[in-house]
Coordinates of C-alpha atoms and ligand atoms in Angstrom, one line a residue:
M350 CA -7.1 15.3 -33.0
A351 CA -7.6 15.3 -29.4
D352 CA -10.8 13.3 -29.7
Q353 CA -9.0 11.0 -31.8
G354 CA -5.9 10.7 -29.3
A355 CA -8.6 10.0 -26.7
M356 CA -10.1 7.3 -28.9
A357 CA -6.8 5.4 -29.1
A358 CA -6.0 5.8 -25.7
D359 CA -9.3 3.9 -24.9
R360 CA -8.7 1.4 -27.4
F361 CA -5.3 0.7 -26.0
F362 CA -6.8 0.2 -22.5
D363 CA -9.3 -2.1 -23.7
L364 CA -6.6 -4.3 -25.3
R365 CA -4.3 -4.1 -22.3
W366 CA -7.5 -5.2 -19.8
Q367 CA -8.2 -8.0 -22.5
R368 CA -4.5 -9.1 -21.8
G369 CA -4.4 -8.4 -18.0
A370 CA -7.7 -9.9 -17.0
R371 CA -6.3 -13.3 -18.2
D372 CA -3.3 -12.7 -15.8
L373 CA -5.6 -11.1 -12.9
I374 CA -8.6 -13.5 -12.6
G375 CA -6.5 -16.5 -11.4
P376 CA -4.8 -14.6 -8.9
L377 CA -7.8 -13.0 -7.6
T378 CA -9.7 -16.3 -7.6
R379 CA -7.3 -18.0 -5.5
L380 CA -6.8 -15.3 -3.1
Y381 CA -10.6 -14.2 -2.7
G382 CA -12.7 -16.7 -4.2
T383 CA -13.9 -18.4 -1.6
A384 CA -15.4 -15.3 0.4
H385 CA -15.8 -13.0 -2.6
D386 CA -17.7 -12.3 -5.8
I387 CA -14.9 -12.3 -8.3
P388 CA -16.7 -10.8 -11.3
A389 CA -17.7 -8.0 -9.0
L390 CA -13.9 -7.6 -7.6
M391 CA -12.9 -7.8 -11.4
A392 CA -15.1 -5.0 -12.4
R393 CA -13.9 -3.1 -9.4
V394 CA -10.2 -3.4 -10.3
R395 CA -10.8 -2.3 -14.1
A396 CA -12.5 0.6 -12.7
V397 CA -9.5 1.9 -10.8
L398 CA -7.3 1.0 -13.6
S399 CA -9.5 2.8 -16.0
A400 CA -9.7 5.9 -13.9
H401 CA -5.8 6.1 -13.7
A402 CA -5.4 5.4 -17.2
A403 CA -7.7 8.4 -18.3
R404 CA -5.7 10.5 -15.9
R405 CA -2.1 9.5 -17.2
P406 CA -0.2 12.4 -18.2
D407 CA 1.0 12.5 -22.2
D408 CA 4.6 12.2 -21.9
L409 CA 4.2 8.9 -19.5
R410 CA 1.7 7.7 -22.3
A411 CA 4.2 8.0 -24.9
L412 CA 6.6 6.0 -22.7
D413 CA 3.7 3.5 -22.0
L414 CA 3.5 2.8 -25.8
V415 CA 7.4 2.4 -26.0
R416 CA 7.6 -0.1 -23.1
D417 CA 4.5 -2.1 -24.1
V418 CA 6.0 -2.6 -27.8
D419 CA 9.3 -3.2 -25.9
P420 CA 8.7 -4.9 -23.0
D421 CA 12.2 -6.4 -22.1
W422 CA 13.8 -3.0 -22.3
F423 CA 14.8 -3.4 -18.4
L424 CA 17.0 -6.3 -19.4
S425 CA 19.5 -4.2 -21.3
Q426 CA 23.2 -4.2 -20.3
D427 CA 22.7 -0.5 -20.5
Q428 CA 21.1 -0.4 -17.3
V429 CA 22.6 0.7 -14.1
G430 CA 21.1 1.4 -10.7
Y431 CA 22.0 4.1 -8.1
V432 CA 20.4 4.1 -4.5
L433 CA 20.5 7.4 -2.8
Y434 CA 18.6 9.2 0.2
A435 CA 17.8 12.5 -1.1
D436 CA 18.3 14.5 1.9
R437 CA 21.7 12.9 2.5
F438 CA 22.6 13.2 -1.5
A439 CA 21.2 16.7 -2.1
G440 CA 19.1 18.1 0.4
R441 CA 15.8 18.4 -0.9
L442 CA 14.3 17.1 -4.0
A443 CA 14.3 20.2 -5.8
D444 CA 18.4 20.0 -5.0
L445 CA 18.6 17.0 -6.8
P446 CA 18.4 17.5 -10.3
A447 CA 21.8 19.5 -9.9
H448 CA 23.5 16.3 -9.6
V449 CA 21.8 14.5 -12.4
G450 CA 25.4 15.4 -14.4
Y451 CA 27.1 13.2 -11.9
L452 CA 25.0 10.6 -12.0
R453 CA 24.7 10.4 -15.7
D454 CA 28.6 10.4 -15.9
L455 CA 28.8 7.4 -13.6
G456 CA 26.3 5.7 -16.2
V457 CA 23.2 5.6 -14.0
T458 CA 20.0 5.0 -15.7
Y459 CA 17.8 4.2 -12.7
V460 CA 17.4 6.3 -9.4
H461 CA 16.0 4.7 -6.4
L462 CA 15.1 7.5 -3.9
M463 CA 15.1 6.0 -0.5
P464 CA 11.8 6.2 1.3
C465 CA 10.2 9.6 0.1
L466 CA 6.4 9.2 1.1
R467 CA 5.1 10.8 4.4
P468 CA 6.3 9.0 7.4
R469 CA 5.0 9.1 10.8
P470 CA 6.8 11.8 13.0
G471 CA 9.5 10.3 15.3
P472 CA 11.2 7.0 14.8
S473 CA 10.0 5.7 11.4
D474 CA 12.0 2.7 10.4
G475 CA 14.3 4.9 7.9
G476 CA 11.0 6.2 6.4
Y477 CA 9.1 2.4 5.9
A478 CA 6.6 3.5 8.6
V479 CA 4.3 5.7 5.7
M480 CA 1.7 7.9 6.8
D481 CA 0.2 8.7 3.7
Y482 CA 1.2 7.2 0.1
G483 CA -0.2 10.2 -1.4
A484 CA 2.2 13.0 0.1
I485 CA 5.8 13.6 -0.2
D486 CA 7.7 13.7 3.2
P487 CA 7.3 17.5 3.7
R488 CA 11.2 17.4 4.8
L489 CA 12.0 16.8 1.2
G490 CA 9.8 18.8 -0.7
T491 CA 6.1 18.5 -2.1
M492 CA 4.6 16.5 -4.7
E493 CA 5.3 19.0 -7.4
D494 CA 9.0 18.7 -6.5
F495 CA 8.8 15.2 -6.9
E496 CA 6.8 15.4 -10.3
A497 CA 9.4 17.8 -11.4
L498 CA 12.4 15.7 -10.4
T499 CA 10.9 12.6 -12.2
R500 CA 10.5 14.6 -15.5
A501 CA 14.4 15.7 -14.9
L502 CA 15.5 12.3 -14.4
R503 CA 13.5 11.2 -17.3
A504 CA 14.7 13.7 -19.6
A505 CA 18.3 12.2 -18.7
G506 CA 17.3 8.8 -19.7
M507 CA 16.5 7.7 -15.8
D508 CA 13.9 6.1 -14.2
T509 CA 12.6 6.7 -10.6
C510 CA 12.2 4.0 -8.4
I511 CA 10.5 4.6 -5.0
D512 CA 9.6 2.2 -2.1
M513 CA 6.0 0.7 -1.8
V514 CA 5.6 -0.4 1.5
L515 CA 3.2 -3.4 1.1
N516 CA 3.2 -5.4 4.2
H517 CA 2.4 -2.6 6.7
T518 CA 1.6 1.0 7.3
A519 CA 2.4 3.5 10.1
R520 CA -0.1 2.9 13.0
E521 CA -0.6 7.0 12.2
H522 CA -1.9 6.1 8.6
A523 CA -5.3 7.1 8.1
W524 CA -6.6 3.8 7.9
A525 CA -5.0 2.8 11.1
E526 CA -6.3 6.0 12.7
A527 CA -9.8 4.9 11.6
A528 CA -9.1 1.4 12.9
R529 CA -8.4 2.9 16.1
A530 CA -11.4 5.1 16.3
G531 CA -13.4 2.0 16.0
D532 CA -14.3 2.0 12.3
P533 CA -14.7 -1.9 11.4
F534 CA -14.2 -1.3 7.6
H535 CA -10.8 -0.3 8.3
Q536 CA -10.4 -2.6 11.3
R537 CA -10.4 -5.2 8.9
F538 CA -7.4 -3.6 7.0
Y539 CA -5.3 -5.0 9.9
H540 CA -4.9 -8.1 11.9
I541 CA -6.3 -7.4 15.1
F542 CA -7.0 -9.8 18.0
D543 CA -9.5 -9.2 21.0
D544 CA -6.8 -11.2 23.2
D545 CA -3.1 -12.8 23.0
R546 CA -4.3 -16.5 22.6
L547 CA -3.9 -16.4 18.5
P548 CA -0.9 -14.4 18.7
R549 CA 0.8 -16.5 21.3
E550 CA -0.2 -19.6 18.8
H551 CA 1.2 -17.8 15.9
E552 CA 4.6 -16.7 18.0
R553 CA 5.4 -20.6 18.2
T554 CA 6.2 -20.8 14.4
L555 CA 7.3 -17.2 13.7
V556 CA 10.6 -15.7 13.7
E557 CA 11.7 -12.3 15.2
I558 CA 13.0 -9.7 12.6
F559 CA 14.3 -7.0 15.2
P560 CA 14.7 -9.3 18.2
D561 CA 16.6 -6.3 20.0
Q562 CA 14.8 -3.4 19.2
A563 CA 11.2 -4.7 18.6
P564 CA 10.8 -8.1 20.1
G565 CA 7.8 -10.4 19.2
N566 CA 5.2 -9.9 16.3
F567 CA 2.3 -8.8 18.0
T568 CA 1.7 -5.4 19.8
F569 CA -1.2 -4.4 22.3
D570 CA -2.6 -1.2 21.4
P571 CA -4.1 0.7 24.1
D572 CA -6.5 3.0 22.1
L573 CA -8.3 -0.4 20.8
G574 CA -7.5 -2.4 23.7
K575 CA -6.7 -5.3 21.2
W576 CA -3.6 -6.8 19.7
V577 CA -2.1 -5.9 16.7
W578 CA 0.0 -7.8 14.2
T579 CA 3.3 -5.9 13.9
T580 CA 5.9 -8.0 12.1
F581 CA 8.9 -5.0 12.4
N582 CA 8.4 -2.2 15.0
D583 CA 5.5 -2.0 17.0
Y584 CA 4.5 1.2 15.0
Q585 CA 4.4 -0.6 11.7
W586 CA 1.0 -2.4 11.5
D587 CA 0.9 -5.3 9.1
L588 CA -1.8 -4.8 6.5
N589 CA -4.4 -7.8 6.0
W590 CA -4.1 -8.7 2.5
S591 CA -7.0 -11.4 2.5
N592 CA -9.1 -8.4 2.6
P593 CA -9.7 -7.4 -1.1
E594 CA -10.2 -3.8 0.0
V595 CA -6.4 -3.5 1.0
L596 CA -5.4 -4.8 -2.7
L597 CA -7.8 -2.0 -4.1
A598 CA -6.5 0.8 -2.0
I599 CA -2.9 -0.1 -2.7
L600 CA -3.3 -0.6 -6.2
D601 CA -5.0 3.1 -6.2
A602 CA -2.1 4.4 -4.1
M603 CA 0.5 2.9 -6.4
L604 CA -1.2 4.2 -9.7
T605 CA -1.5 7.4 -8.2
L606 CA 2.3 7.7 -7.9
A607 CA 2.5 6.0 -11.3
N608 CA 0.8 9.4 -13.0
R609 CA 3.4 11.3 -10.7
G610 CA 6.4 9.7 -12.6
V611 CA 7.5 6.9 -10.8
T612 CA 8.2 3.8 -13.1
V613 CA 9.8 1.6 -10.9
F614 CA 8.2 0.3 -7.6
R615 CA 10.1 -1.3 -4.8
L616 CA 7.7 -3.7 -3.3
D617 CA 9.2 -3.7 0.2
A618 CA 9.0 -6.7 2.8
V619 CA 6.6 -8.8 0.2
A620 CA 7.6 -12.3 2.0
F621 CA 5.8 -11.3 5.1
M622 CA 2.1 -10.5 3.1
W623 CA 0.3 -13.5 3.5
K624 CA -0.3 -15.2 7.1
R625 CA -1.3 -18.8 7.9
L626 CA -1.3 -20.1 11.5
G627 CA 1.7 -23.2 12.1
T628 CA 3.9 -21.5 9.3
T629 CA 6.5 -18.9 9.6
C630 CA 4.2 -16.6 7.7
Q631 CA 6.9 -15.8 5.1
N632 CA 7.0 -16.4 1.2
L633 CA 3.5 -18.3 1.4
P634 CA 2.4 -19.0 -2.2
E635 CA -0.4 -16.6 -1.8
V636 CA 2.3 -13.8 -1.9
H637 CA 3.2 -14.1 -5.3
D638 CA -0.6 -14.1 -6.3
I639 CA -0.6 -10.8 -4.8
I640 CA 2.5 -9.8 -6.7
Q641 CA 0.9 -11.1 -9.8
A642 CA -2.2 -9.4 -9.4
L643 CA -0.5 -5.9 -8.5
T644 CA 2.0 -6.2 -11.2
Q645 CA -0.3 -7.4 -14.1
A646 CA -2.7 -5.0 -13.3
T647 CA -0.3 -1.9 -13.0
R648 CA 0.7 -3.1 -16.5
V649 CA -2.8 -2.6 -17.9
A650 CA -3.0 1.3 -16.5
A651 CA 0.7 2.3 -16.7
P652 CA 2.9 0.0 -19.0
A653 CA 6.0 2.0 -18.4
V654 CA 6.1 0.7 -15.0
I655 CA 8.3 -2.3 -13.7
H656 CA 8.2 -3.6 -10.2
K657 CA 11.2 -5.1 -7.8
S658 CA 10.4 -7.4 -5.1
E659 CA 12.4 -7.5 -1.9
A660 CA 12.5 -10.7 -0.3
I661 CA 15.7 -11.2 1.6
V662 CA 15.1 -14.8 2.1
A663 CA 17.2 -18.2 1.4
P664 CA 18.0 -19.3 -2.0
R665 CA 15.1 -21.8 -2.4
D666 CA 12.4 -19.0 -1.5
L667 CA 14.0 -16.3 -3.3
V668 CA 13.8 -18.0 -7.0
P669 CA 9.9 -17.7 -7.0
Y670 CA 10.1 -13.9 -6.6
L671 CA 11.2 -14.0 -10.3
G672 CA 8.4 -15.9 -11.6
T673 CA 8.4 -19.8 -11.6
G674 CA 5.4 -22.2 -12.6
R675 CA 2.2 -20.7 -13.2
H676 CA 3.7 -17.1 -12.4
A677 CA 6.6 -17.2 -14.9
G678 CA 6.9 -13.8 -16.8
R679 CA 4.0 -12.4 -14.3
V680 CA 5.4 -11.3 -11.3
A681 CA 7.8 -8.5 -10.3
N682 CA 10.3 -8.0 -13.4
L683 CA 13.3 -7.7 -10.6
A684 CA 14.3 -9.1 -7.1
Y685 CA 17.1 -8.6 -5.1
H686 CA 20.0 -11.3 -5.3
N687 CA 20.5 -11.5 -2.0
S688 CA 22.2 -14.9 -2.0
L689 CA 24.8 -13.3 -4.5
M690 CA 25.5 -10.7 -1.9
V691 CA 25.8 -12.9 1.0
Q692 CA 28.3 -15.0 -0.7
F693 CA 30.6 -12.4 -2.0
W694 CA 31.1 -11.5 1.5
A695 CA 31.4 -15.0 2.8
S696 CA 33.6 -15.8 0.1
L697 CA 35.9 -12.9 0.9
A698 CA 36.2 -13.8 4.4
A699 CA 37.0 -17.3 4.0
R700 CA 39.3 -16.3 0.7
D701 CA 37.3 -19.9 -0.5
T702 CA 34.7 -19.8 -3.2
R703 CA 33.4 -23.3 -2.9
L704 CA 30.2 -22.7 -1.2
M705 CA 29.3 -19.7 -3.2
T706 CA 29.8 -21.7 -6.6
H707 CA 27.9 -24.6 -5.0
V708 CA 24.9 -22.0 -3.8
L709 CA 24.8 -20.2 -7.1
K710 CA 25.2 -23.0 -9.3
T711 CA 22.5 -25.5 -7.6
H712 CA 19.9 -23.2 -6.6
F713 CA 19.2 -20.6 -9.3
P714 CA 18.4 -21.3 -13.0
E715 CA 20.1 -19.7 -15.4
G716 CA 17.7 -17.1 -16.6
F717 CA 13.7 -16.2 -16.1
R718 CA 11.1 -15.2 -18.5
R719 CA 10.8 -11.1 -18.3
A720 CA 12.6 -10.9 -15.3
C721 CA 16.0 -10.7 -13.9
F722 CA 17.8 -10.0 -10.7
A723 CA 18.9 -6.7 -9.0
T724 CA 22.6 -7.3 -8.3
Y725 CA 24.0 -5.6 -5.3
I726 CA 26.8 -5.7 -2.6
R727 CA 25.6 -3.5 0.1
C728 CA 22.2 -1.6 0.8
H729 CA 20.6 0.2 3.4
D730 CA 20.1 -2.9 5.5
D731 CA 22.1 -5.2 7.6
I732 CA 23.5 -8.4 5.9
G733 CA 21.7 -11.3 7.3
W734 CA 23.8 -14.5 6.8
A735 CA 21.1 -16.3 5.1
I736 CA 23.0 -19.8 4.0
T737 CA 21.1 -22.8 4.1
P738 CA 22.4 -25.3 6.8
E739 CA 22.6 -28.3 4.3
D740 CA 24.8 -26.0 2.0
T741 CA 27.5 -25.2 4.6
A742 CA 27.5 -28.9 5.9
R743 CA 29.1 -29.9 2.3
F744 CA 31.9 -28.1 3.3
P745 CA 33.4 -29.7 6.4
P746 CA 34.8 -29.0 8.8
M747 CA 32.2 -25.8 8.1
T748 CA 29.2 -25.9 10.4
D749 CA 26.5 -23.9 10.0
W750 CA 26.5 -22.0 13.3
G751 CA 30.5 -22.1 13.3
H752 CA 30.3 -20.3 9.8
R753 CA 27.8 -17.9 10.8
D754 CA 29.7 -16.9 14.3
F755 CA 32.7 -16.9 11.7
L756 CA 31.2 -14.4 9.4
A757 CA 29.7 -12.3 12.3
D758 CA 33.0 -12.0 14.0
F759 CA 35.1 -11.4 10.7
Y760 CA 32.6 -8.4 9.8
N761 CA 32.5 -6.9 13.1
G762 CA 36.2 -7.0 13.1
S763 CA 36.8 -9.2 16.1
F764 CA 38.4 -11.9 14.4
P765 CA 41.9 -12.1 14.5
G766 CA 43.4 -10.7 11.3
S767 CA 40.1 -9.4 9.7
F768 CA 40.3 -6.4 7.5
A769 CA 36.6 -5.6 8.2
R770 CA 35.2 -2.7 10.4
G771 CA 31.5 -3.2 10.9
A772 CA 29.3 -4.2 13.9
D773 CA 26.8 -6.8 15.0
F774 CA 23.1 -6.1 14.4
Q775 CA 20.1 -7.7 16.2
A776 CA 21.8 -10.5 18.0
S777 CA 19.2 -12.8 19.0
A778 CA 19.1 -14.1 22.7
V779 CA 16.6 -17.0 21.4
T780 CA 18.7 -18.3 18.4
G781 CA 22.2 -16.7 18.9
D782 CA 22.0 -15.3 15.5
R783 CA 23.7 -12.0 14.6
R784 CA 23.5 -9.9 11.6
T785 CA 26.1 -7.3 10.3
N786 CA 26.3 -3.7 9.6
G787 CA 29.0 -1.4 7.8
S788 CA 29.5 0.3 4.7
F789 CA 31.0 -1.6 1.8
A790 CA 34.3 0.1 2.0
S791 CA 34.5 -0.5 5.9
L792 CA 33.7 -4.0 5.5
A793 CA 36.0 -4.4 2.6
G794 CA 38.9 -3.0 4.6
L795 CA 39.4 0.5 3.6
E796 CA 38.6 1.8 6.9
S797 CA 41.4 -0.3 8.6
A798 CA 43.8 0.2 5.9
T799 CA 47.1 1.9 7.6
T800 CA 49.6 1.2 4.7
P801 CA 49.6 1.8 0.6
E802 CA 49.5 -1.9 0.4
E803 CA 46.3 -2.6 2.8
E804 CA 44.7 0.6 0.9
G805 CA 45.3 -1.2 -2.6
L806 CA 43.9 -4.5 -1.3
A807 CA 40.9 -2.7 0.1
I808 CA 40.4 -0.9 -3.2
A809 CA 40.6 -4.2 -5.3
R810 CA 38.1 -5.8 -2.9
I811 CA 35.5 -3.0 -3.6
L812 CA 36.3 -3.4 -7.5
L813 CA 35.9 -7.1 -7.2
G814 CA 32.4 -6.4 -5.9
H815 CA 31.5 -3.9 -8.3
G816 CA 32.6 -5.9 -11.3
L817 CA 30.9 -9.1 -9.8
I818 CA 27.6 -7.3 -10.0
A819 CA 28.0 -5.8 -13.1
S820 CA 28.7 -8.7 -15.1
F821 CA 26.6 -11.4 -13.2
G822 CA 23.4 -10.8 -15.1
G823 CA 21.0 -8.4 -13.7
I824 CA 20.6 -4.9 -12.9
P825 CA 23.6 -3.8 -10.8
L826 CA 22.4 -1.5 -8.0
L827 CA 25.2 0.9 -6.6
Y828 CA 24.5 2.1 -2.9
M829 CA 25.4 5.8 -2.7
G830 CA 29.0 6.6 -1.8
D831 CA 30.0 3.1 -2.8
E832 CA 31.4 4.2 -6.1
F833 CA 33.9 6.1 -4.2
G834 CA 34.5 4.3 -1.0
L835 CA 32.5 6.0 1.8
L836 CA 33.4 4.9 5.4
N837 CA 30.9 4.2 8.0
D838 CA 29.4 7.0 10.0
H839 CA 28.3 7.0 13.5
S840 CA 26.9 10.4 13.8
Y841 CA 23.4 8.9 13.9
L842 CA 24.2 8.1 17.6
E843 CA 23.6 11.6 18.2
D844 CA 19.7 11.7 16.7
P845 CA 17.3 10.3 19.0
D846 CA 15.0 9.0 16.3
R847 CA 17.9 7.1 14.7
A848 CA 20.3 6.1 17.6
G849 CA 18.4 3.0 18.3
D850 CA 18.9 1.5 14.8
G851 CA 22.8 0.6 14.2
R852 CA 21.8 0.3 10.3
W853 CA 22.2 4.2 9.9
M854 CA 26.1 3.5 10.4
H855 CA 26.2 2.6 6.6
R856 CA 24.0 5.4 5.7
P857 CA 26.6 8.0 5.5
A858 CA 25.8 11.7 3.8
M859 CA 27.4 11.9 0.2
D860 CA 30.9 13.5 0.6
W861 CA 30.8 16.3 -2.3
A862 CA 34.2 17.2 -0.9
A863 CA 35.8 13.9 -1.6
V864 CA 33.6 13.9 -5.0
R865 CA 35.6 17.0 -6.0
T866 CA 39.0 15.5 -5.4
I867 CA 37.9 12.6 -8.1
P868 CA 39.3 14.7 -11.2
Q869 CA 42.9 15.0 -9.7
G870 CA 43.0 11.0 -9.7
R871 CA 45.2 10.1 -7.1
T872 CA 43.0 10.0 -4.0
R873 CA 41.4 6.7 -2.6
A874 CA 38.2 8.1 -3.8
A875 CA 39.3 8.8 -7.3
R876 CA 40.8 5.4 -7.7
I877 CA 37.4 3.9 -6.8
H878 CA 35.5 5.8 -8.8
A879 CA 37.6 5.4 -11.6
G880 CA 37.5 1.7 -11.6
T881 CA 33.8 1.6 -11.0
R882 CA 33.1 4.0 -13.9
A883 CA 35.4 1.7 -16.1
I884 CA 33.5 -1.6 -14.9
L885 CA 30.0 0.1 -15.8
A886 CA 31.3 1.4 -19.3
A887 CA 32.8 -2.2 -19.9
R888 CA 29.3 -3.5 -19.1
K889 CA 27.7 -1.2 -21.2
A890 CA 29.8 -2.0 -24.2
T891 CA 29.1 -5.8 -24.0
P892 CA 25.9 -6.7 -25.1
Q893 CA 26.7 -10.2 -24.2
L894 CA 26.3 -9.1 -20.5
A895 CA 22.5 -8.0 -21.0
S896 CA 20.1 -9.7 -18.6
H897 CA 18.2 -11.8 -20.8
V898 CA 21.6 -13.5 -21.5
P899 CA 21.9 -16.8 -19.4
T900 CA 24.0 -16.8 -16.5
R901 CA 26.2 -20.2 -15.8
I902 CA 28.3 -20.6 -12.8
L903 CA 31.5 -22.6 -14.0
D904 CA 33.1 -24.8 -11.2
P905 CA 36.7 -25.1 -12.2
G906 CA 37.6 -26.9 -9.1
H907 CA 39.7 -23.7 -8.0
P908 CA 38.5 -22.9 -4.1
R909 CA 39.9 -19.0 -4.8
L910 CA 38.4 -18.3 -7.9
F911 CA 34.7 -17.6 -8.8
V912 CA 33.8 -18.1 -12.5
V913 CA 30.5 -17.0 -14.3
E914 CA 29.9 -17.8 -18.1
R915 CA 27.5 -15.6 -19.8
L916 CA 26.3 -17.5 -22.4
A917 CA 25.4 -15.1 -25.4
E918 CA 24.5 -16.8 -28.8
D919 CA 27.4 -15.4 -30.4
R920 CA 30.1 -15.4 -27.9
V921 CA 30.4 -16.7 -24.2
V922 CA 31.9 -14.3 -22.1
T923 CA 33.6 -16.0 -18.7
C924 CA 34.3 -13.6 -16.1
L925 CA 36.7 -14.5 -13.3
F926 CA 37.3 -13.3 -9.8
N927 CA 40.2 -14.0 -7.6
F928 CA 38.7 -13.9 -3.9
S929 CA 42.0 -14.1 -2.3
E930 CA 45.0 -11.5 -1.8
E931 CA 47.1 -14.0 -3.3
P932 CA 47.5 -14.1 -7.1
Q933 CA 46.1 -17.0 -8.7
A934 CA 46.5 -19.4 -11.9
I935 CA 44.1 -21.6 -13.7
S936 CA 44.4 -23.4 -16.6
P937 CA 42.5 -22.4 -19.9
W938 CA 41.2 -25.9 -20.4
S939 CA 39.3 -25.8 -16.8
L940 CA 37.7 -22.6 -18.3
R941 CA 36.5 -24.2 -21.2
L942 CA 38.3 -21.7 -23.3
D943 CA 38.5 -22.3 -27.2
P944 CA 42.2 -23.0 -28.0
A945 CA 41.3 -21.6 -31.5
R946 CA 40.2 -18.4 -30.7
R947 CA 41.9 -15.1 -29.2
Y948 CA 40.7 -13.7 -26.0
A949 CA 40.7 -10.2 -24.7
D950 CA 39.7 -8.7 -21.5
R951 CA 36.3 -6.8 -21.8
L952 CA 37.7 -4.6 -18.6
T953 CA 41.1 -3.5 -20.0
G954 CA 40.8 -4.2 -23.6
A955 CA 44.1 -6.0 -23.4
P956 CA 44.5 -9.4 -25.4
L957 CA 44.8 -12.6 -23.0
R958 CA 48.4 -14.0 -22.3
L959 CA 48.8 -17.0 -20.6
E960 CA 51.6 -17.0 -18.3
D961 CA 53.3 -20.7 -18.0
G962 CA 50.2 -21.7 -19.8
A963 CA 47.9 -20.3 -17.1
V964 CA 45.4 -17.6 -17.0
T965 CA 46.6 -15.7 -13.7
L966 CA 44.8 -13.2 -11.8
P967 CA 46.7 -10.9 -9.2
A968 CA 45.4 -10.3 -5.7
Y969 CA 41.2 -9.8 -5.9
G970 CA 41.8 -9.3 -9.7
Q971 CA 39.4 -9.9 -12.1
I972 CA 39.0 -10.6 -16.0
W973 CA 35.9 -10.8 -18.5
L974 CA 37.2 -12.9 -21.1
M975 CA 35.2 -12.8 -24.6
P976 CA 36.8 -14.2 -27.8
G977 CA 37.4 -11.7 -30.5
Ligands
GLC1922 C1 12.6 -3.8 4.3 C2 13.5 -2.5 4.4 C3 13.9 -2.4 5.7 C4 13.0 -1.9 6.5 C5 11.9 -3.4 6.3 C6 10.4 -3.0 7.0 O1 13.1 -5.0 4.5 O2 14.6 -2.7 3.4 O3 14.8 -1.0 6.0 O4 13.3 -2.1 7.8 O5 11.6 -3.5 5.0 O6 9.6 -1.9 6.4

């Protein structure tokens, strides 16, 4: 029997390799064909894959089979993601399974554990400066704890997502240590320059990611006596992806983790992976070849695994991360919908949805092949106001900089009448650009609310956001604590390793005391939690909201409403969102509702009743209309 099992596994591997090789040869040839022997490289990739496939644990192998047969599993309306810092949520990894019931009650099917691989000591960009891809951060536990956790989550029907930091390693990673010790093989893993001539040339077209805390894109390393490319902090060394050894090494690291139970990899900062003089070195075509190579190779050895690209870029650059042209259906299955997030906040501040409707309607297709968005309202990062100037210019008197300044001021709370309590992040002396920090609830007005009425409005804004990401199409990602309105936390200022990075303000620890008040149903936390839970339950009960169903933005000519149609084959679901604190009315004709049919709201189950012939929404109200 065991022999037969092994034979079947070999046969599956061969079949998957035949399929995968077709999708690997193109990217590898384009990336490395001019300087390297491609058949030899293909053979090395195959050897890495087959070694990991042979070591794949039985339970994961069983999941591989399920997902190979049903590769669209992640498009189900049942999918809900939750993003947490293990230590801030539970303590150590071993303490997390005790909270699985809480997550299950919310409807979570996928848990993103924020950076949990071993980071460099001292400041580590929140763990995004990885020292060892094969080890768990000792403060969180051991690899055995991690495996046990992934098994516990799997048993509860949940995927485990972790960050795979692809653009850089810590300066203390073994590869960088070897490079610093003079090893030429590992020096080629990074972008190292003898003097600052080329770095200075590059700087002319590069932007600064952390102009405040880490200006410039290059760092002089005293050990090397040379310059190193460091897009982010000076201790994060950019990997040189034009060297196929980097691809092989990362693939090996990723598949090792896949065999430990990771089933979703968040590919961090992918936009920056390829460099070319005279460009911004962001979103270059080669990036999509690298992602295709990594994802399609993984599919051969571990088909249970999917990937999510983190590219926080302008709409035009975002779409290809979900697979367009030759890459359609062949890159990461998920990508963050950064534009939806930005437009949510922009509309909320302006009480005006016209820009949002325009951007989301014109720049995005209604669907993708074997891919969908990860929708979110807040995450651990700041909000960058990535709105294309030409889009803003369509709505005079708005101007690009005027609008950006308005948004930054509104969300740092200084704009007159603002309900938000956030803070500026990385104000650039060169461009004047400012980004924004703050938790969902604090930005939405819960922190500033002093009356029951203001509190009610803030809660409605939070639920508006949760409702938007749950119905838009894609997997909604809830950031830890946003399901019950956690506020900003300024305690990071007391920790020297964190004090320099204002993003910690919106990474508060889980407040289990507040969670315990939820069953009483009267506190703010309880109201937000109940609303969020109901939204997620309504999503799950509506197959028409699955992510393979096309998303069409409707422009009904109403400047306070945002309207999304989900074009299911049997019935169209029309989701309306009111972005103002005034009730709004709209005629059913503008919404293209069928007068011959009866509609009901999927959120409340209530039949649609017109008031004075119009569909009406209360302050920050939402309604998901579906014909019966
Ligand atoms: C991603 C992370 C961010 C980090 C950066 C560099 O954007 O989300 O927190 O600073 O990558 O690794």
